Short mmCIF file of C-alpha atoms in Angstrom, two decimals:
data_model
loop_
_atom_site.label_atom_id
_atom_site.label_comp_id
_atom_site.label_asym_id
_atom_site.label_seq_id
_atom_site.Cartn_x
_atom_site.Cartn_y
_atom_site.Cartn_z
CA MET A 6 -92.99 -81.14 116.30
CA TYR A 7 -95.15 -80.23 118.99
CA CYS A 8 -94.69 -80.87 122.14
CA VAL A 9 -97.75 -80.18 124.44
CA ARG A 10 -100.36 -81.50 126.72
CA THR A 11 -104.03 -81.05 128.35
CA VAL A 12 -104.79 -78.67 131.47
CA THR A 13 -108.45 -78.97 131.83
CA ASP A 14 -110.92 -78.94 128.91
CA ASN A 15 -110.26 -76.44 126.30
CA LEU A 16 -106.12 -75.63 128.28
CA TYR A 17 -103.36 -76.77 127.02
CA TRP A 18 -99.86 -75.97 127.94
CA VAL A 19 -97.75 -74.66 125.10
CA GLY A 20 -94.14 -74.34 127.44
CA ALA A 21 -90.92 -76.43 126.33
CA ASN A 22 -88.19 -77.77 129.36
CA ASP A 23 -84.55 -76.71 128.82
CA HIS A 24 -81.68 -78.47 130.26
CA ARG A 25 -79.18 -77.06 128.20
CA LEU A 26 -79.02 -73.98 130.48
CA THR A 27 -76.48 -74.93 133.42
CA LEU A 28 -77.38 -71.37 135.36
CA PHE A 29 -80.76 -69.75 135.79
CA GLU A 30 -80.90 -66.05 136.01
CA ASN A 31 -77.28 -66.76 135.10
CA ILE A 32 -76.12 -67.29 139.23
CA HIS A 33 -78.78 -69.82 139.65
CA PRO A 34 -76.91 -73.92 139.85
CA ILE A 35 -80.10 -75.84 137.55
CA PRO A 36 -78.93 -79.51 136.93
CA LYS A 37 -82.08 -81.63 136.87
CA GLY A 38 -83.09 -78.88 134.64
CA VAL A 39 -86.36 -76.14 134.23
CA SER A 40 -89.09 -75.86 132.91
CA TYR A 41 -90.54 -72.70 130.91
CA ASN A 42 -94.56 -73.04 130.64
CA ALA A 43 -97.13 -71.06 128.97
CA TYR A 44 -100.76 -71.67 127.82
CA LEU A 45 -103.21 -71.58 125.98
CA LEU A 46 -106.79 -71.16 125.78
CA LEU A 47 -109.46 -72.47 123.39
CA ASP A 48 -112.56 -70.54 123.32
CA LYS A 49 -114.51 -68.61 121.07
CA LYS A 50 -110.98 -66.33 121.33
CA SER A 51 -107.85 -68.24 121.39
CA VAL A 52 -106.01 -66.82 124.45
CA LEU A 53 -101.97 -67.02 125.17
CA PHE A 54 -101.11 -66.47 128.27
CA ASP A 55 -97.05 -65.59 128.63
CA THR A 56 -94.47 -66.65 126.21
CA VAL A 57 -91.00 -68.50 127.86
CA ASP A 58 -87.51 -68.04 126.90
CA TRP A 59 -85.78 -67.19 123.71
CA SER A 60 -84.10 -70.39 123.82
CA ALA A 61 -87.45 -72.41 123.95
CA CYS A 62 -89.46 -69.99 121.45
CA ARG A 63 -89.21 -72.00 117.85
CA GLN A 64 -91.05 -74.65 120.58
CA LEU A 65 -93.65 -72.49 122.14
CA LEU A 66 -94.24 -71.55 117.72
CA GLU A 67 -94.83 -75.62 116.96
CA ASN A 68 -97.19 -75.73 120.16
CA ILE A 69 -99.67 -72.86 119.56
CA GLU A 70 -99.54 -73.51 115.68
CA HIS A 71 -100.66 -76.86 116.09
CA LEU A 72 -103.45 -75.97 118.63
CA LEU A 73 -104.31 -73.00 116.72
CA ASN A 74 -104.73 -75.30 112.77
CA GLY A 75 -104.35 -71.97 110.82
CA LYS A 76 -106.94 -70.13 113.30
CA PRO A 77 -105.23 -66.76 114.48
CA LEU A 78 -104.25 -65.74 118.12
CA ASP A 79 -106.82 -63.63 119.30
CA TYR A 80 -105.02 -62.07 122.47
CA LEU A 81 -101.76 -62.35 124.77
CA VAL A 82 -101.98 -62.35 128.40
CA ILE A 83 -98.81 -61.40 130.03
CA ASN A 84 -98.34 -61.79 133.67
CA HIS A 85 -95.12 -61.86 133.63
CA MET A 86 -92.58 -59.69 131.62
CA GLU A 87 -88.75 -61.84 132.65
CA PRO A 88 -87.25 -62.80 130.05
CA ASP A 89 -87.30 -65.76 130.85
CA HIS A 90 -91.31 -65.89 129.87
CA GLY A 91 -91.75 -62.17 128.07
CA ALA A 92 -88.43 -62.75 125.50
CA SER A 93 -90.75 -64.28 122.75
CA ILE A 94 -93.36 -61.49 123.10
CA GLU A 95 -92.01 -59.92 119.28
CA GLU A 96 -91.81 -63.46 117.94
CA ILE A 97 -95.78 -63.83 118.79
CA LEU A 98 -96.15 -59.91 117.19
CA LEU A 99 -94.44 -60.73 114.04
CA ARG A 100 -96.63 -64.33 113.58
CA TYR A 101 -99.68 -62.91 114.58
CA PRO A 102 -99.77 -59.46 113.96
CA LYS A 103 -103.75 -59.30 114.79
CA VAL A 104 -102.92 -60.41 118.02
CA SER A 105 -104.63 -57.33 121.07
CA ILE A 106 -102.16 -57.88 123.93
CA ILE A 107 -103.28 -57.94 127.36
CA SER A 108 -100.87 -56.64 130.36
CA THR A 109 -100.28 -54.05 133.19
CA GLU A 110 -99.24 -50.12 132.63
CA LYS A 111 -95.98 -50.95 133.67
CA ALA A 112 -95.53 -54.11 131.74
CA PHE A 113 -96.72 -52.45 128.63
CA LEU A 114 -93.80 -49.54 129.88
CA LEU A 115 -90.99 -53.06 129.95
CA MET A 116 -92.46 -54.14 126.72
CA HIS A 117 -91.19 -50.53 125.12
CA GLN A 118 -87.82 -51.03 127.08
CA PHE A 119 -86.94 -54.47 126.38
CA GLY A 120 -87.75 -53.02 122.45
CA PHE A 121 -91.21 -54.83 121.60
CA HIS A 122 -92.97 -53.34 119.37
CA VAL A 123 -96.47 -53.62 121.37
CA ASP A 124 -97.48 -50.05 119.04
CA GLY A 125 -99.00 -51.60 116.18
CA HIS A 126 -101.51 -54.14 118.59
CA GLU A 127 -103.97 -53.52 120.36
CA CYS A 128 -102.73 -52.71 124.07
CA ILE A 129 -104.98 -53.59 127.07
CA GLN A 130 -104.32 -52.21 129.79
CA VAL A 131 -105.88 -53.73 133.27
CA GLN A 132 -105.91 -53.57 136.94
CA GLU A 133 -106.67 -55.09 139.64
CA GLY A 134 -110.02 -55.98 139.75
CA ASP A 135 -111.30 -55.52 136.08
CA THR A 136 -112.04 -58.84 134.70
CA PHE A 137 -112.33 -59.56 130.74
CA SER A 138 -114.69 -62.65 128.95
CA PHE A 139 -113.28 -64.73 125.65
CA GLY A 140 -116.34 -66.43 125.07
CA LYS A 141 -116.94 -68.93 127.78
CA HIS A 142 -114.28 -67.54 129.92
CA THR A 143 -114.20 -64.87 132.04
CA VAL A 144 -111.02 -64.46 134.08
CA THR A 145 -110.30 -61.78 136.54
CA PHE A 146 -107.46 -59.89 137.51
CA VAL A 147 -105.01 -59.71 140.60
CA ALA A 148 -101.97 -57.46 141.31
CA ALA A 149 -99.09 -59.34 142.21
CA PRO A 150 -96.60 -56.65 142.45
CA MET A 151 -92.68 -57.77 143.81
CA VAL A 152 -93.92 -61.28 143.43
CA HIS A 153 -91.16 -60.79 142.48
CA TRP A 154 -90.98 -57.50 139.99
CA PRO A 155 -93.42 -54.77 139.84
CA GLU A 156 -95.69 -55.36 136.97
CA ALA A 157 -96.04 -58.45 138.04
CA MET A 158 -100.59 -59.96 137.89
CA VAL A 159 -102.04 -62.73 138.33
CA THR A 160 -105.47 -63.96 136.33
CA PHE A 161 -107.93 -65.82 137.77
CA ASP A 162 -110.21 -68.48 134.94
CA THR A 163 -113.81 -68.02 137.00
CA THR A 164 -114.82 -70.39 134.64
CA ASN A 165 -112.41 -73.72 135.43
CA GLY A 166 -111.29 -72.13 138.46
CA VAL A 167 -107.32 -72.40 137.02
CA LEU A 168 -104.94 -69.51 138.71
CA PHE A 169 -102.12 -68.56 135.71
CA SER A 170 -100.02 -67.57 138.46
CA ALA A 171 -97.38 -65.66 137.32
CA ASP A 172 -93.88 -66.90 139.34
CA ALA A 173 -95.50 -67.94 142.09
CA PHE A 174 -94.93 -71.53 142.77
CA GLY A 175 -93.13 -72.00 140.19
CA SER A 176 -90.01 -74.48 140.82
CA PHE A 177 -87.09 -75.33 139.44
CA ILE A 178 -86.71 -79.04 137.40
CA ALA A 179 -87.55 -79.64 134.09
CA LEU A 180 -91.13 -81.04 133.74
CA ASP A 181 -89.94 -84.37 131.12
CA GLY A 182 -93.77 -85.03 130.00
CA LYS A 183 -94.94 -85.17 133.41
CA LEU A 184 -96.83 -81.84 134.29
CA PHE A 185 -99.12 -82.22 137.12
CA ALA A 186 -97.64 -82.31 140.97
CA ASP A 187 -99.95 -85.89 140.86
CA GLU A 188 -97.66 -86.94 138.45
CA VAL A 189 -94.27 -87.22 140.43
CA ASN A 190 -93.56 -88.11 144.12
CA PHE A 191 -93.20 -84.41 144.74
CA ASP A 192 -92.47 -84.38 148.74
CA ARG A 193 -89.38 -86.99 147.86
CA ASP A 194 -88.07 -85.36 144.68
CA TRP A 195 -89.21 -82.36 144.17
CA ILE A 196 -89.88 -80.25 147.11
CA ASP A 197 -86.65 -79.13 148.16
CA GLU A 198 -85.38 -77.23 144.37
CA ALA A 199 -89.24 -75.95 144.69
CA ARG A 200 -88.22 -74.59 148.50
CA ARG A 201 -84.55 -73.42 146.08
CA TYR A 202 -86.66 -71.65 143.64
CA LEU A 203 -88.78 -70.05 146.14
CA THR A 204 -86.07 -68.22 148.62
CA ASN A 205 -83.59 -66.95 146.49
CA ILE A 206 -85.64 -65.79 143.57
CA VAL A 207 -88.84 -63.84 145.53
CA GLY A 208 -87.72 -64.54 149.26
CA LYS A 209 -87.01 -61.18 149.32
CA TYR A 210 -90.97 -60.23 148.85
CA GLY A 211 -92.05 -62.61 151.84
CA PRO A 212 -94.58 -60.08 152.77
CA HIS A 213 -95.56 -59.23 149.38
CA ILE A 214 -96.32 -63.14 148.80
CA GLN A 215 -98.33 -62.66 152.10
CA LEU A 216 -100.35 -60.53 150.15
CA LEU A 217 -101.12 -62.84 147.36
CA LEU A 218 -101.57 -65.87 149.83
CA GLY A 219 -103.73 -63.43 151.14
CA LYS A 220 -105.47 -62.14 147.86
CA ALA A 221 -106.56 -65.62 146.91
CA ALA A 222 -107.81 -66.99 150.24
CA GLY A 223 -110.76 -65.23 149.35
CA ILE A 224 -111.08 -67.32 146.75
CA LEU A 225 -109.33 -70.31 147.79
CA ASP A 226 -112.48 -73.02 147.01
CA GLN A 227 -113.23 -72.04 143.83
CA ILE A 228 -109.32 -71.86 142.76
CA LYS A 229 -108.75 -75.38 140.78
CA TYR A 230 -105.57 -75.21 139.17
CA ILE A 231 -102.27 -73.69 139.73
CA CYS A 232 -100.37 -73.15 136.39
CA PRO A 233 -96.71 -71.68 136.96
CA LEU A 234 -94.91 -70.48 134.66
CA HIS A 235 -92.48 -73.09 136.24
CA GLY A 236 -92.69 -76.28 137.00
CA PRO A 237 -95.75 -78.41 137.63
CA VAL A 238 -99.70 -77.53 137.65
CA TRP A 239 -101.36 -78.14 140.51
CA ARG A 240 -104.93 -80.11 140.71
CA LYS A 241 -104.76 -81.88 143.45
CA ASP A 242 -103.60 -80.74 147.40
CA LEU A 243 -103.29 -77.22 146.68
CA GLY A 244 -102.93 -76.63 150.67
CA TYR A 245 -99.93 -78.77 150.63
CA PHE A 246 -97.77 -76.26 148.90
CA ILE A 247 -99.70 -73.03 149.39
CA ASP A 248 -98.77 -74.25 153.61
CA LYS A 249 -95.17 -74.84 152.61
CA TYR A 250 -95.32 -70.83 150.66
CA ASP A 251 -96.99 -69.21 153.79
CA LYS A 252 -93.98 -70.98 155.80
CA TRP A 253 -91.24 -69.87 153.76
CA SER A 254 -92.99 -66.60 152.76
CA ARG A 255 -93.41 -65.43 156.56
CA TYR A 256 -89.74 -66.54 157.40
CA GLU A 257 -90.26 -69.54 159.67
CA PRO A 258 -88.43 -72.88 159.66
CA GLU A 259 -90.49 -76.07 157.97
CA VAL A 260 -88.36 -78.30 160.46
CA LYS A 261 -86.78 -78.67 163.79
CA GLY A 262 -83.93 -79.34 163.08
CA VAL A 263 -80.15 -78.14 162.75
CA MET A 264 -77.78 -77.07 159.88
CA ILE A 265 -74.02 -76.99 160.21
CA VAL A 266 -72.22 -74.96 157.68
CA TYR A 267 -68.86 -75.04 158.23
CA ALA A 268 -65.56 -72.74 156.41
CA SER A 269 -62.38 -74.83 156.56
CA MET A 270 -59.36 -74.70 155.00
CA TYR A 271 -57.09 -77.32 155.78
CA GLY A 272 -60.24 -79.94 157.97
CA ASN A 273 -59.98 -79.12 161.02
CA THR A 274 -62.94 -76.34 161.50
CA GLU A 275 -64.33 -79.29 159.38
CA ALA A 276 -63.41 -81.91 161.94
CA ALA A 277 -64.67 -79.18 165.04
CA ALA A 278 -68.62 -79.65 162.85
CA GLN A 279 -68.14 -82.96 162.58
CA ALA A 280 -67.60 -83.67 166.44
CA LEU A 281 -70.94 -81.58 166.74
CA ALA A 282 -73.13 -83.16 164.21
CA ALA A 283 -72.34 -86.14 166.31
CA LYS A 284 -72.56 -85.65 169.64
CA LEU A 285 -76.11 -84.25 168.22
CA CYS A 286 -76.69 -87.22 167.18
CA GLU A 287 -75.62 -88.81 170.68
CA ARG A 288 -78.93 -86.57 172.12
CA GLY A 289 -81.36 -87.53 169.96
CA ILE A 290 -81.30 -85.39 167.19
CA THR A 291 -80.51 -86.59 163.97
CA ASP A 292 -82.32 -84.25 161.93
CA VAL A 293 -78.72 -82.67 161.43
CA ALA A 294 -77.55 -81.08 157.15
CA VAL A 295 -73.82 -80.73 157.60
CA TYR A 296 -72.43 -78.43 154.55
CA ASP A 297 -68.85 -76.76 153.92
CA VAL A 298 -69.83 -73.64 152.05
CA SER A 299 -66.83 -73.29 149.89
CA ASN A 300 -68.39 -76.32 147.56
CA THR A 301 -71.79 -75.95 148.02
CA HIS A 302 -73.75 -73.58 145.89
CA VAL A 303 -74.89 -70.97 148.04
CA SER A 304 -78.61 -70.74 146.92
CA TYR A 305 -78.60 -74.59 148.15
CA LEU A 306 -77.78 -72.79 151.46
CA ILE A 307 -80.44 -70.84 151.25
CA SER A 308 -82.84 -72.86 150.98
CA GLU A 309 -81.76 -75.01 153.50
CA SER A 310 -81.62 -72.12 155.87
CA PHE A 311 -85.60 -71.40 155.05
CA LYS A 312 -86.10 -75.08 155.97
CA TYR A 313 -83.95 -75.41 159.86
CA SER A 314 -85.07 -73.73 162.34
CA HIS A 315 -81.26 -73.37 164.39
CA ILE A 316 -77.97 -72.71 161.99
CA VAL A 317 -74.10 -73.69 163.18
CA LEU A 318 -71.69 -70.90 161.82
CA ALA A 319 -68.24 -72.33 162.03
CA SER A 320 -65.66 -70.59 160.55
CA VAL A 321 -61.29 -70.22 160.46
CA THR A 322 -60.62 -66.53 161.04
CA TYR A 323 -59.60 -65.77 157.93
CA ASN A 324 -57.37 -61.81 157.29
CA LEU A 325 -59.69 -60.81 161.23
CA GLY A 326 -62.19 -61.65 159.36
CA ILE A 327 -64.29 -64.27 158.13
CA TYR A 328 -63.96 -66.78 155.83
CA PRO A 329 -64.66 -64.83 152.65
CA VAL A 330 -67.02 -67.49 151.33
CA MET A 331 -69.04 -67.38 155.03
CA LYS A 332 -70.05 -64.04 154.47
CA ASN A 333 -71.08 -64.25 151.21
CA TYR A 334 -73.44 -66.49 152.72
CA LEU A 335 -74.52 -63.86 155.21
CA GLU A 336 -74.67 -61.58 153.07
CA ASP A 337 -77.08 -62.90 151.14
CA MET A 338 -78.91 -64.38 154.19
CA LYS A 339 -79.45 -60.12 154.84
CA ALA A 340 -80.46 -59.81 150.96
CA LEU A 341 -83.01 -62.37 151.14
CA ASN A 342 -84.82 -61.68 154.20
CA LEU A 343 -84.05 -64.02 156.03
CA GLN A 344 -85.49 -64.04 159.61
CA ASN A 345 -86.49 -66.04 163.06
CA ARG A 346 -83.69 -68.46 163.24
CA THR A 347 -80.99 -69.60 166.47
CA PHE A 348 -77.78 -69.35 165.42
CA ALA A 349 -74.57 -70.92 167.30
CA ILE A 350 -71.02 -70.54 166.66
CA ILE A 351 -68.01 -72.24 166.27
CA GLU A 352 -64.53 -69.83 165.81
CA ASN A 353 -60.78 -70.98 164.17
CA GLY A 354 -58.01 -69.35 164.43
CA SER A 355 -54.18 -69.87 165.16
CA TRP A 356 -53.31 -66.84 166.39
CA ALA A 357 -55.65 -64.11 166.61
CA VAL A 358 -59.60 -65.49 166.79
CA LYS A 359 -61.57 -63.44 165.73
CA SER A 360 -64.52 -64.53 163.66
CA GLY A 361 -67.31 -65.75 165.86
CA ASP A 362 -67.46 -62.34 167.23
CA LEU A 363 -67.26 -61.24 163.61
CA MET A 364 -70.56 -63.40 162.30
CA GLN A 365 -72.18 -62.36 165.81
CA LYS A 366 -72.20 -59.26 165.19
CA PHE A 367 -73.64 -59.61 161.83
CA VAL A 368 -76.39 -61.99 162.76
CA GLU A 369 -77.18 -58.86 165.53
CA GLU A 370 -76.93 -56.68 163.20
CA GLU A 371 -77.49 -57.12 159.80
CA LEU A 372 -80.32 -59.70 160.30
CA LYS A 373 -84.00 -59.84 161.71
CA ASN A 374 -85.70 -61.19 164.26
CA MET A 375 -82.79 -63.67 165.37
CA THR A 376 -81.40 -65.21 168.70
CA VAL A 377 -77.21 -65.81 169.08
CA LEU A 378 -77.18 -69.11 171.92
CA ASN A 379 -74.57 -67.73 174.90
CA GLU A 380 -72.80 -71.29 174.50
CA ARG A 381 -70.00 -71.23 171.62
CA LEU A 382 -67.38 -73.49 170.95
CA SER A 383 -63.89 -71.28 170.07
CA ILE A 384 -60.84 -73.61 169.22
CA ALA A 385 -56.31 -72.60 168.53
CA SER A 386 -56.13 -74.40 164.76
CA SER A 387 -57.17 -77.65 165.86
CA LEU A 388 -59.74 -79.27 167.96
CA HIS A 389 -58.43 -81.17 171.36
CA ALA A 390 -59.30 -82.92 173.87
CA ASP A 391 -59.03 -80.36 176.66
CA LYS A 392 -62.83 -78.86 174.67
CA ALA A 393 -64.44 -81.93 175.41
CA VAL A 394 -67.12 -80.07 177.78
CA GLU A 395 -66.71 -76.76 175.42
CA LEU A 396 -68.27 -78.77 173.09
CA ASP A 397 -70.70 -81.19 174.64
CA LYS A 398 -72.07 -77.62 176.61
CA LEU A 399 -72.93 -76.92 172.77
CA ALA A 400 -75.03 -79.28 171.90
CA ASP A 401 -76.25 -79.00 175.28
CA ALA A 402 -77.68 -75.83 174.49
CA LEU A 403 -78.95 -76.63 171.08
CA ALA A 404 -80.54 -79.52 172.13
CA GLU A 405 -82.39 -77.54 175.09
CA SER A 406 -83.58 -74.90 172.24
CA LEU A 407 -84.53 -77.19 169.61
CA ALA A 408 -87.30 -78.37 172.99
CA GLU A 409 -88.79 -75.73 173.23
CA PRO A 410 -91.92 -74.72 172.17
CA GLU A 411 -92.42 -73.01 169.72
CA LYS A 412 -93.18 -69.35 169.46
CA GLY A 413 -96.65 -67.95 168.26
#
């Protein structure tokens, strides 16, 4: 049974929702599912913009067949070749043997690498600034390399103001009937998953996102719809989401607040983290989030790290080093290019307290544009009353830092 929705005149969502997949890219948990978005334009010529993951191919085909109603598919525009979007290309080519393919040079190279038999079809190679007409609708192509694969492009329909944005402006969470961002409470129910998607999938490539945003700025008054490959379509309040992408890709925190991440074997370091959280709240700093690094997937930790301005690392010493899961979190910060944050440190150890120095060294030497507060809480095995002054000093230092005006 087909399942389609109208985006705007003659343009339809023909994608699918996935609640069976548990790990996106086999690494990131998606407990609320994900959508694979593809779009069909019915003009003088029919045009499919991207495909879907192989697991959703049947739904895609039923949707296309319903809308075409016996007519041929004339063009297939591929903005992004990653298999969660490109895996069904071969099936489209088999079902519609006369379809012409429009994409970039690197995308055609990847099609061959994935074993797709494109040579029997007309392959139209486009680059930045090229235009193409399908009848009433004329599109222009904009290169978007490393957002987040090197072949990526976005396509802008100058007729109806639709930006087919590939993996930009996407989000986790299945649509489940609700196509548009204004059909959900995005700021309440979706923003955390949108940030987690961006920061973990595309976060490393902030400068490339900034380049794409710069290109979009020139046509911002013309963009009426943003149609990403995951998540809802934007047709209202586009500036809200564009501003979020701008902040995230510049590595600027969303909020002034404190994220406390602790690594605790037997609960003693956790107790110190909770004590600090209480001290901060007593000082009126209530935007505080506390996470156990051992049972919080690192993708959530990275997302929250992009959100908060201040991060407290609280770690037990393990084999004279940083607790392994905490070290993994730090390595992910480095891999995803997190910058411009203020850190504080809590360290613990029963006979050799090493974790604090090692965490500070990592932050200062491996990460970019980070500040580490001088105040540190150092405990031996567990937190005792004699550490009350040290704890207060750390809370005061965080409060003073949060009160400082933003730079720039």
